[in-house]
mmCIF file of C-alpha atoms in Angstrom:
data_model
loop_
_atom_site.group_PDB
_atom_site.id
_atom_site.type_symbol
_atom_site.label_atom_id
_atom_site.label_comp_id
_atom_site.label_asym_id
_atom_site.label_seq_id
_atom_site.Cartn_x
_atom_site.Cartn_y
_atom_site.Cartn_z
ATOM 1 C CA MET T 1 92.100 86.036 124.991
ATOM 2 C CA ASN T 2 90.882 86.982 128.426
ATOM 3 C CA GLY T 3 92.221 84.327 130.753
ATOM 4 C CA SER T 4 90.573 83.394 134.027
ATOM 5 C CA ARG T 5 92.991 82.877 136.898
ATOM 6 C CA SER T 6 90.316 82.653 139.594
ATOM 7 C CA GLY T 7 90.659 78.894 139.899
ATOM 8 C CA ALA T 8 94.441 78.818 139.973
ATOM 9 C CA GLU T 9 95.992 75.969 141.923
ATOM 10 C CA ALA T 10 99.188 75.951 143.901
ATOM 11 C CA LEU T 11 101.965 73.973 142.289
ATOM 12 C CA PRO T 12 102.482 70.814 144.373
ATOM 13 C CA ALA T 13 105.488 70.742 146.645
ATOM 14 C CA GLU T 14 108.236 68.682 145.068
ATOM 15 C CA SER T 15 110.685 66.643 147.086
ATOM 16 C CA ILE T 16 112.298 65.222 143.947
ATOM 17 C CA ASP T 17 115.074 67.067 142.160
ATOM 18 C CA TRP T 18 113.884 66.863 138.560
ATOM 19 C CA GLY T 19 117.235 68.126 137.281
ATOM 20 C CA HIS T 20 115.788 71.023 135.317
ATOM 21 C CA LEU T 21 114.605 74.535 136.167
ATOM 22 C CA SER T 22 112.000 75.812 133.744
ATOM 23 C CA VAL T 23 113.254 79.089 132.299
ATOM 24 C CA LEU T 24 110.902 82.094 132.342
ATOM 25 C CA ARG T 25 108.145 79.858 133.698
ATOM 26 C CA ASP T 26 105.944 82.585 135.184
ATOM 27 C CA GLU T 27 106.480 84.876 132.205
ATOM 28 C CA CYS T 28 105.383 82.095 129.847
ATOM 29 C CA VAL T 29 102.195 81.454 131.799
ATOM 30 C CA ALA T 30 101.400 85.174 131.958
ATOM 31 C CA GLY T 31 102.064 85.534 128.247
ATOM 32 C CA LEU T 32 99.934 82.552 127.241
ATOM 33 C CA GLN T 33 97.029 83.780 129.408
ATOM 34 C CA PRO T 34 95.595 80.324 130.163
ATOM 35 C CA ARG T 35 91.817 80.298 130.251
ATOM 36 C CA SER T 36 89.421 77.845 131.847
ATOM 37 C CA GLY T 37 88.721 74.898 129.599
ATOM 38 C CA GLY T 38 91.578 75.785 127.261
ATOM 39 C CA CYS T 39 93.837 73.236 125.601
ATOM 40 C CA TYR T 40 97.544 74.023 125.275
ATOM 41 C CA LEU T 41 100.452 72.450 123.449
ATOM 42 C CA ASP T 42 103.820 72.182 125.180
ATOM 43 C CA ALA T 43 105.940 71.413 122.147
ATOM 44 C CA THR T 44 109.068 70.779 124.248
ATOM 45 C CA LEU T 45 107.802 69.031 127.360
ATOM 46 C CA GLY T 46 111.141 68.194 129.002
ATOM 47 C CA ALA T 47 110.656 67.558 132.706
ATOM 48 C CA GLY T 48 107.226 69.180 132.548
ATOM 49 C CA GLY T 49 107.863 72.382 134.493
ATOM 50 C CA HIS T 50 106.083 74.719 132.099
ATOM 51 C CA THR T 51 103.201 72.269 131.701
ATOM 52 C CA ALA T 52 102.848 71.969 135.476
ATOM 53 C CA ALA T 53 102.554 75.756 135.719
ATOM 54 C CA LEU T 54 99.905 75.852 132.977
ATOM 55 C CA LEU T 55 97.894 73.074 134.650
ATOM 56 C CA ALA T 56 98.099 74.874 137.985
ATOM 57 C CA ALA T 57 96.800 78.102 136.437
ATOM 58 C CA ASP T 58 93.255 76.745 136.137
ATOM 59 C CA PRO T 59 91.642 73.416 137.089
ATOM 60 C CA GLU T 60 90.044 73.048 133.647
ATOM 61 C CA VAL T 61 93.217 73.555 131.568
ATOM 62 C CA ARG T 62 94.441 70.607 129.502
ATOM 63 C CA VAL T 63 97.886 70.182 127.930
ATOM 64 C CA VAL T 64 99.290 68.037 125.136
ATOM 65 C CA GLY T 65 102.996 67.541 125.830
ATOM 66 C CA LEU T 66 105.483 66.587 123.120
ATOM 67 C CA ASP T 67 109.029 65.347 123.500
ATOM 68 C CA CYS T 68 111.184 63.180 121.263
ATOM 69 C CA ASP T 69 113.322 62.126 124.251
ATOM 70 C CA ASP T 70 111.846 59.038 125.917
ATOM 71 C CA ARG T 71 113.805 59.690 129.124
ATOM 72 C CA ALA T 72 112.268 63.152 129.406
ATOM 73 C CA LEU T 73 108.803 61.729 128.823
ATOM 74 C CA ALA T 74 109.282 59.202 131.621
ATOM 75 C CA ILE T 75 110.267 61.984 134.031
ATOM 76 C CA ALA T 76 107.392 64.205 132.903
ATOM 77 C CA ARG T 77 104.867 61.388 133.340
ATOM 78 C CA GLU T 78 105.976 60.958 136.944
ATOM 79 C CA ARG T 79 106.097 64.672 137.674
ATOM 80 C CA LEU T 80 102.707 65.416 136.117
ATOM 81 C CA ALA T 81 100.907 62.362 137.529
ATOM 82 C CA PRO T 82 98.920 64.535 140.004
ATOM 83 C CA TRP T 83 97.034 66.064 137.053
ATOM 84 C CA GLY T 84 95.907 62.718 135.665
ATOM 85 C CA ASP T 85 94.242 62.733 132.263
ATOM 86 C CA ARG T 86 94.485 66.497 131.912
ATOM 87 C CA VAL T 87 97.861 65.799 130.276
ATOM 88 C CA THR T 88 98.367 63.864 127.045
ATOM 89 C CA PHE T 89 101.913 62.665 126.308
ATOM 90 C CA VAL T 90 103.219 62.262 122.759
ATOM 91 C CA ARG T 91 106.692 61.080 121.764
ATOM 92 C CA SER T 92 107.455 63.338 118.824
ATOM 93 C CA ASN T 93 109.319 66.462 117.894
ATOM 94 C CA PHE T 94 107.174 69.390 116.860
ATOM 95 C CA ALA T 95 108.110 69.056 113.174
ATOM 96 C CA GLN T 96 106.621 65.545 113.036
ATOM 97 C CA PHE T 97 103.531 66.270 115.150
ATOM 98 C CA ASN T 98 100.118 66.288 113.488
ATOM 99 C CA PRO T 99 97.262 67.501 115.712
ATOM 100 C CA GLY T 100 94.592 66.795 113.091
ATOM 101 C CA ASP T 101 91.601 69.075 113.646
ATOM 102 C CA GLN T 102 92.714 70.011 117.177
ATOM 103 C CA GLN T 103 93.263 73.732 117.735
ATOM 104 C CA PHE T 104 95.132 75.050 120.739
ATOM 105 C CA ASP T 105 94.562 78.108 122.893
ATOM 106 C CA GLY T 106 98.308 78.429 123.284
ATOM 107 C CA ILE T 107 101.540 76.804 122.155
ATOM 108 C CA LEU T 108 104.867 76.900 123.994
ATOM 109 C CA ALA T 109 108.283 75.920 122.639
ATOM 110 C CA ASP T 110 111.323 76.026 124.943
ATOM 111 C CA LEU T 111 114.136 75.423 122.458
ATOM 112 C CA GLY T 112 117.531 73.806 122.831
ATOM 113 C CA VAL T 113 118.866 71.254 125.275
ATOM 114 C CA SER T 114 117.563 70.867 128.809
ATOM 115 C CA SER T 115 119.721 70.826 131.907
ATOM 116 C CA MET T 116 118.792 67.165 132.324
ATOM 117 C CA GLN T 117 120.310 66.338 128.961
ATOM 118 C CA PHE T 118 123.415 68.450 129.551
ATOM 119 C CA ASP T 119 124.026 66.811 132.904
ATOM 120 C CA GLN T 120 123.761 63.199 131.705
ATOM 121 C CA PRO T 121 127.282 62.243 130.553
ATOM 122 C CA ASP T 122 126.064 59.369 128.397
ATOM 123 C CA ARG T 123 124.082 61.796 126.209
ATOM 124 C CA GLY T 124 127.281 63.484 125.034
ATOM 125 C CA PHE T 125 125.962 67.056 124.972
ATOM 126 C CA SER T 126 128.572 68.547 127.268
ATOM 127 C CA PHE T 127 132.353 68.364 127.530
ATOM 128 C CA ARG T 128 132.120 69.064 131.256
ATOM 129 C CA HIS T 129 131.691 65.319 131.662
ATOM 130 C CA ASP T 130 133.376 62.618 129.628
ATOM 131 C CA GLY T 131 130.914 60.533 127.708
ATOM 132 C CA PRO T 132 130.155 59.066 124.289
ATOM 133 C CA LEU T 133 130.043 61.636 121.500
ATOM 134 C CA ASP T 134 126.332 61.271 120.827
ATOM 135 C CA MET T 135 124.186 64.470 121.164
ATOM 136 C CA ARG T 136 120.975 62.893 119.868
ATOM 137 C CA MET T 137 117.883 64.206 121.631
ATOM 138 C CA ASP T 138 115.979 61.335 120.036
ATOM 139 C CA ASP T 139 117.906 58.062 120.129
ATOM 140 C CA ARG T 140 115.970 56.900 117.062
ATOM 141 C CA LEU T 141 118.044 59.269 114.916
ATOM 142 C CA THR T 142 120.669 57.422 112.899
ATOM 143 C CA GLU T 143 123.492 60.009 112.877
ATOM 144 C CA SER T 144 125.339 60.923 116.065
ATOM 145 C CA ALA T 145 127.928 63.637 116.666
ATOM 146 C CA ALA T 146 130.635 60.953 116.389
ATOM 147 C CA ASP T 147 129.389 60.103 112.910
ATOM 148 C CA VAL T 148 129.628 63.763 111.882
ATOM 149 C CA VAL T 149 133.152 64.405 113.191
ATOM 150 C CA ASN T 150 134.516 61.072 111.989
ATOM 151 C CA HIS T 151 132.981 60.936 108.510
ATOM 152 C CA TRP T 152 132.123 64.397 107.199
ATOM 153 C CA GLN T 153 134.559 65.947 104.738
ATOM 154 C CA GLU T 154 136.635 68.869 106.007
ATOM 155 C CA VAL T 155 134.887 71.666 104.081
ATOM 156 C CA PRO T 156 131.287 70.718 105.000
ATOM 157 C CA LEU T 157 132.407 70.202 108.586
ATOM 158 C CA ALA T 158 134.067 73.634 108.701
ATOM 159 C CA ASN T 159 131.010 75.226 107.128
ATOM 160 C CA ALA T 160 128.700 73.652 109.701
ATOM 161 C CA ILE T 161 130.885 74.784 112.607
ATOM 162 C CA TYR T 162 130.966 78.303 111.187
ATOM 163 C CA THR T 163 127.260 78.511 110.314
ATOM 164 C CA TYR T 164 125.725 76.828 113.339
ATOM 165 C CA GLY T 165 128.354 77.604 115.941
ATOM 166 C CA GLU T 166 129.323 81.058 114.646
ATOM 167 C CA GLU T 167 132.899 79.915 115.254
ATOM 168 C CA ARG T 168 135.477 82.138 113.541
ATOM 169 C CA LEU T 169 138.176 79.441 113.814
ATOM 170 C CA SER T 170 135.992 76.849 112.118
ATOM 171 C CA ARG T 171 138.490 76.000 109.360
ATOM 172 C CA ARG T 172 141.335 75.461 111.813
ATOM 173 C CA ILE T 173 139.142 73.296 114.037
ATOM 174 C CA ALA T 174 137.797 71.209 111.154
ATOM 175 C CA ARG T 175 141.311 70.653 109.846
ATOM 176 C CA ALA T 176 142.516 69.485 113.272
ATOM 177 C CA ILE T 177 139.544 67.120 113.601
ATOM 178 C CA VAL T 178 140.178 65.556 110.185
ATOM 179 C CA GLU T 179 143.902 65.150 110.881
ATOM 180 C CA GLN T 180 143.400 63.496 114.260
ATOM 181 C CA ARG T 181 140.633 61.125 113.181
ATOM 182 C CA GLN T 182 142.931 59.589 110.556
ATOM 183 C CA THR T 183 144.870 57.890 113.341
ATOM 184 C CA GLN T 184 142.231 57.684 116.045
ATOM 185 C CA PRO T 185 138.491 58.242 115.457
ATOM 186 C CA PHE T 186 136.761 60.405 118.044
ATOM 187 C CA GLN T 187 134.635 58.508 120.520
ATOM 188 C CA THR T 188 134.153 60.755 123.552
ATOM 189 C CA THR T 189 133.290 64.346 124.352
ATOM 190 C CA LEU T 190 136.592 65.055 126.093
ATOM 191 C CA GLU T 191 138.609 63.664 123.195
ATOM 192 C CA LEU T 192 136.964 66.178 120.889
ATOM 193 C CA ALA T 193 137.064 69.077 123.360
ATOM 194 C CA ASN T 194 140.756 68.516 124.058
ATOM 195 C CA ALA T 195 141.597 68.286 120.349
ATOM 196 C CA ILE T 196 139.853 71.624 119.762
ATOM 197 C CA ALA T 197 141.627 73.243 122.718
ATOM 198 C CA ARG T 198 145.007 72.093 121.438
ATOM 199 C CA CYS T 199 144.529 73.502 117.949
ATOM 200 C CA VAL T 200 143.527 77.075 118.853
ATOM 201 C CA PRO T 201 145.829 79.944 119.962
ATOM 202 C CA GLY T 202 146.618 80.197 123.659
ATOM 203 C CA LYS T 203 144.693 83.460 124.057
ATOM 204 C CA TYR T 204 141.613 81.837 122.563
ATOM 205 C CA ARG T 205 142.084 78.731 124.684
ATOM 206 C CA HIS T 206 141.906 80.758 127.882
ATOM 207 C CA GLY T 207 139.075 83.077 126.828
ATOM 208 C CA ARG T 208 135.702 83.682 128.406
ATOM 209 C CA ILE T 209 134.247 80.395 127.176
ATOM 210 C CA HIS T 210 135.809 77.020 126.454
ATOM 211 C CA PRO T 211 137.098 76.925 122.857
ATOM 212 C CA ALA T 212 134.946 73.857 122.115
ATOM 213 C CA THR T 213 131.665 75.538 123.122
ATOM 214 C CA ARG T 214 130.648 76.800 119.693
ATOM 215 C CA THR T 215 131.693 73.599 117.915
ATOM 216 C CA PHE T 216 129.606 71.518 120.310
ATOM 217 C CA GLN T 217 126.641 73.806 119.676
ATOM 218 C CA ALA T 218 127.074 73.396 115.927
ATOM 219 C CA LEU T 219 127.281 69.604 116.136
ATOM 220 C CA ARG T 220 124.186 69.424 118.312
ATOM 221 C CA ILE T 221 122.225 71.564 115.855
ATOM 222 C CA VAL T 222 123.385 69.418 112.918
ATOM 223 C CA VAL T 223 122.617 66.090 114.613
ATOM 224 C CA ASN T 224 119.126 67.133 115.716
ATOM 225 C CA GLN T 225 118.361 69.355 112.701
ATOM 226 C CA GLU T 226 117.269 71.955 115.204
ATOM 227 C CA LEU T 227 116.900 74.969 112.932
ATOM 228 C CA ALA T 228 114.985 73.050 110.273
ATOM 229 C CA VAL T 229 112.655 71.679 112.946
ATOM 230 C CA LEU T 230 112.168 75.209 114.330
ATOM 231 C CA GLU T 231 111.318 76.553 110.868
ATOM 232 C CA THR T 232 108.720 73.810 110.485
ATOM 233 C CA LEU T 233 107.141 74.662 113.833
ATOM 234 C CA LEU T 234 106.909 78.353 112.962
ATOM 235 C CA ASP T 235 105.317 77.446 109.619
ATOM 236 C CA ARG T 236 102.677 75.198 111.151
ATOM 237 C CA ALA T 237 101.962 76.670 114.591
ATOM 238 C CA PRO T 238 99.716 79.531 113.408
ATOM 239 C CA ASN T 239 97.395 76.984 111.781
ATOM 240 C CA TRP T 240 97.223 75.028 115.037
ATOM 241 C CA LEU T 241 96.140 78.055 117.070
ATOM 242 C CA ALA T 242 92.553 79.010 117.776
ATOM 243 C CA PRO T 243 91.664 82.679 117.176
ATOM 244 C CA GLN T 244 93.470 84.804 119.784
ATOM 245 C CA GLY T 245 95.561 81.785 120.732
ATOM 246 C CA ARG T 246 99.149 82.616 121.586
ATOM 247 C CA LEU T 247 102.514 81.225 120.567
ATOM 248 C CA ALA T 248 105.393 81.597 123.052
ATOM 249 C CA VAL T 249 108.937 80.649 122.029
ATOM 250 C CA ILE T 250 112.025 80.663 124.254
ATOM 251 C CA SER T 251 115.352 80.696 122.401
ATOM 252 C CA PHE T 252 118.880 80.444 123.784
ATOM 253 C CA HIS T 253 121.207 81.596 121.037
ATOM 254 C CA SER T 254 121.216 84.191 118.283
ATOM 255 C CA LEU T 255 120.545 81.771 115.429
ATOM 256 C CA GLU T 256 117.293 80.604 116.993
ATOM 257 C CA ASP T 257 116.211 84.034 118.168
ATOM 258 C CA ARG T 258 116.838 85.592 114.747
ATOM 259 C CA ILE T 259 114.607 83.004 113.084
ATOM 260 C CA VAL T 260 111.851 83.406 115.676
ATOM 261 C CA LYS T 261 111.969 87.208 115.562
ATOM 262 C CA HIS T 262 111.688 87.460 111.785
ATOM 263 C CA ARG T 263 109.184 84.661 111.294
ATOM 264 C CA LEU T 264 106.793 86.079 113.876
ATOM 265 C CA ARG T 265 107.046 89.542 112.327
ATOM 266 C CA GLU T 266 106.580 88.247 108.781
ATOM 267 C CA SER T 267 103.569 86.043 109.544
ATOM 268 C CA THR T 268 100.255 87.245 108.134
ATOM 269 C CA GLN T 269 98.448 85.109 110.718
ATOM 270 C CA LEU T 270 100.145 86.438 113.849
ATOM 271 C CA LYS T 271 100.369 89.693 115.750
ATOM 272 C CA VAL T 272 103.579 90.159 117.732
ATOM 273 C CA ILE T 273 102.890 90.839 121.416
ATOM 274 C CA THR T 274 106.482 91.291 122.605
ATOM 275 C CA LYS T 275 108.096 94.164 120.716
ATOM 276 C CA LYS T 276 111.289 93.286 122.573
ATOM 277 C CA PRO T 277 112.055 89.817 123.953
ATOM 278 C CA ILE T 278 111.370 89.047 127.598
ATOM 279 C CA CYS T 279 114.565 88.054 129.425
ATOM 280 C CA PRO T 280 115.145 86.489 132.864
ATOM 281 C CA ASN T 281 115.394 88.853 135.805
ATOM 282 C CA ASP T 282 118.379 89.002 138.133
ATOM 283 C CA ALA T 283 116.790 86.632 140.623
ATOM 284 C CA GLU T 284 116.252 83.915 138.028
ATOM 285 C CA MET T 285 119.722 84.325 136.565
ATOM 286 C CA GLY T 286 121.155 84.045 140.070
ATOM 287 C CA GLN T 287 119.252 80.814 140.667
ATOM 288 C CA ASN T 288 119.878 79.349 137.230
ATOM 289 C CA SER T 289 122.926 80.589 135.336
ATOM 290 C CA ARG T 290 121.850 78.683 132.218
ATOM 291 C CA SER T 291 118.880 81.029 131.863
ATOM 292 C CA ARG T 292 121.089 84.048 131.130
ATOM 293 C CA SER T 293 120.826 83.836 127.347
ATOM 294 C CA ALA T 294 117.092 83.035 127.239
ATOM 295 C CA LYS T 295 114.748 85.226 125.205
ATOM 296 C CA LEU T 296 110.978 84.831 125.166
ATOM 297 C CA ARG T 297 108.931 86.104 122.219
ATOM 298 C CA ILE T 298 105.124 85.905 122.068
ATOM 299 C CA ALA T 299 102.669 86.352 119.206
ATOM 300 C CA GLU T 300 98.892 86.050 118.965
ATOM 301 C CA ARG T 301 96.746 84.452 116.260
ATOM 302 C CA ILE T 302 94.810 87.136 114.423
#
């Protein structure tokens, strides 16, 4: 897919702090090779940073932007207003999306939780701020993180923390959660984080990362069914791509990256472009520490 960059626009100057830095933005645009008149799917719109870069690459590019988070969509609508009807907004996750007969010249998925979501205490994604134990990216979901920690049986809870958080102390943590909730159900992020910190050995408590980090990751994945949704995207995306269309996926932890790596390699409809994942350079990591674990993999429709 030979992209034309001759009509590239400058990204508009932004006086508003949108609360999110798009990871590997330039690398995504280069990898997707946007061409004039092409239509692209941003399967994880967020604040719209990647979409803005695609729209700026050529004045004839159009983007369909998906997000299940209505707050993110509101921000993206405001941010992307300068491009008018070149952007179509859809409230959906990429597992529920049905493009009909539409084929895309490129599809982008930036997985995981955005900085906006992490930094909003009332969303409950982070224990850096006290807030309700929620973690739903889509508030239409019926099960929150509080429901999981307060109602799941000990063994399934331990298994989820081990499988999705890769937490070696999962049994100890699950046991402590079940014991504490018998007298006082968990309601906030700090209540859970503190309970986890109290139940682990001192050396573990003062390690490189907070002892609740992996458990919070596991709960977020469970609540939002993130890996199942990712599997669905990787199943369907090749059929949504036009010939020579490209799929670009940014992952942030080993569980996601392992799925992406193997599914792209195993696909009979895709040719892997990135033999090794593209990672942020030192400058980007210095500007945005949350980008450090990002890995970008790209494949092309045969």
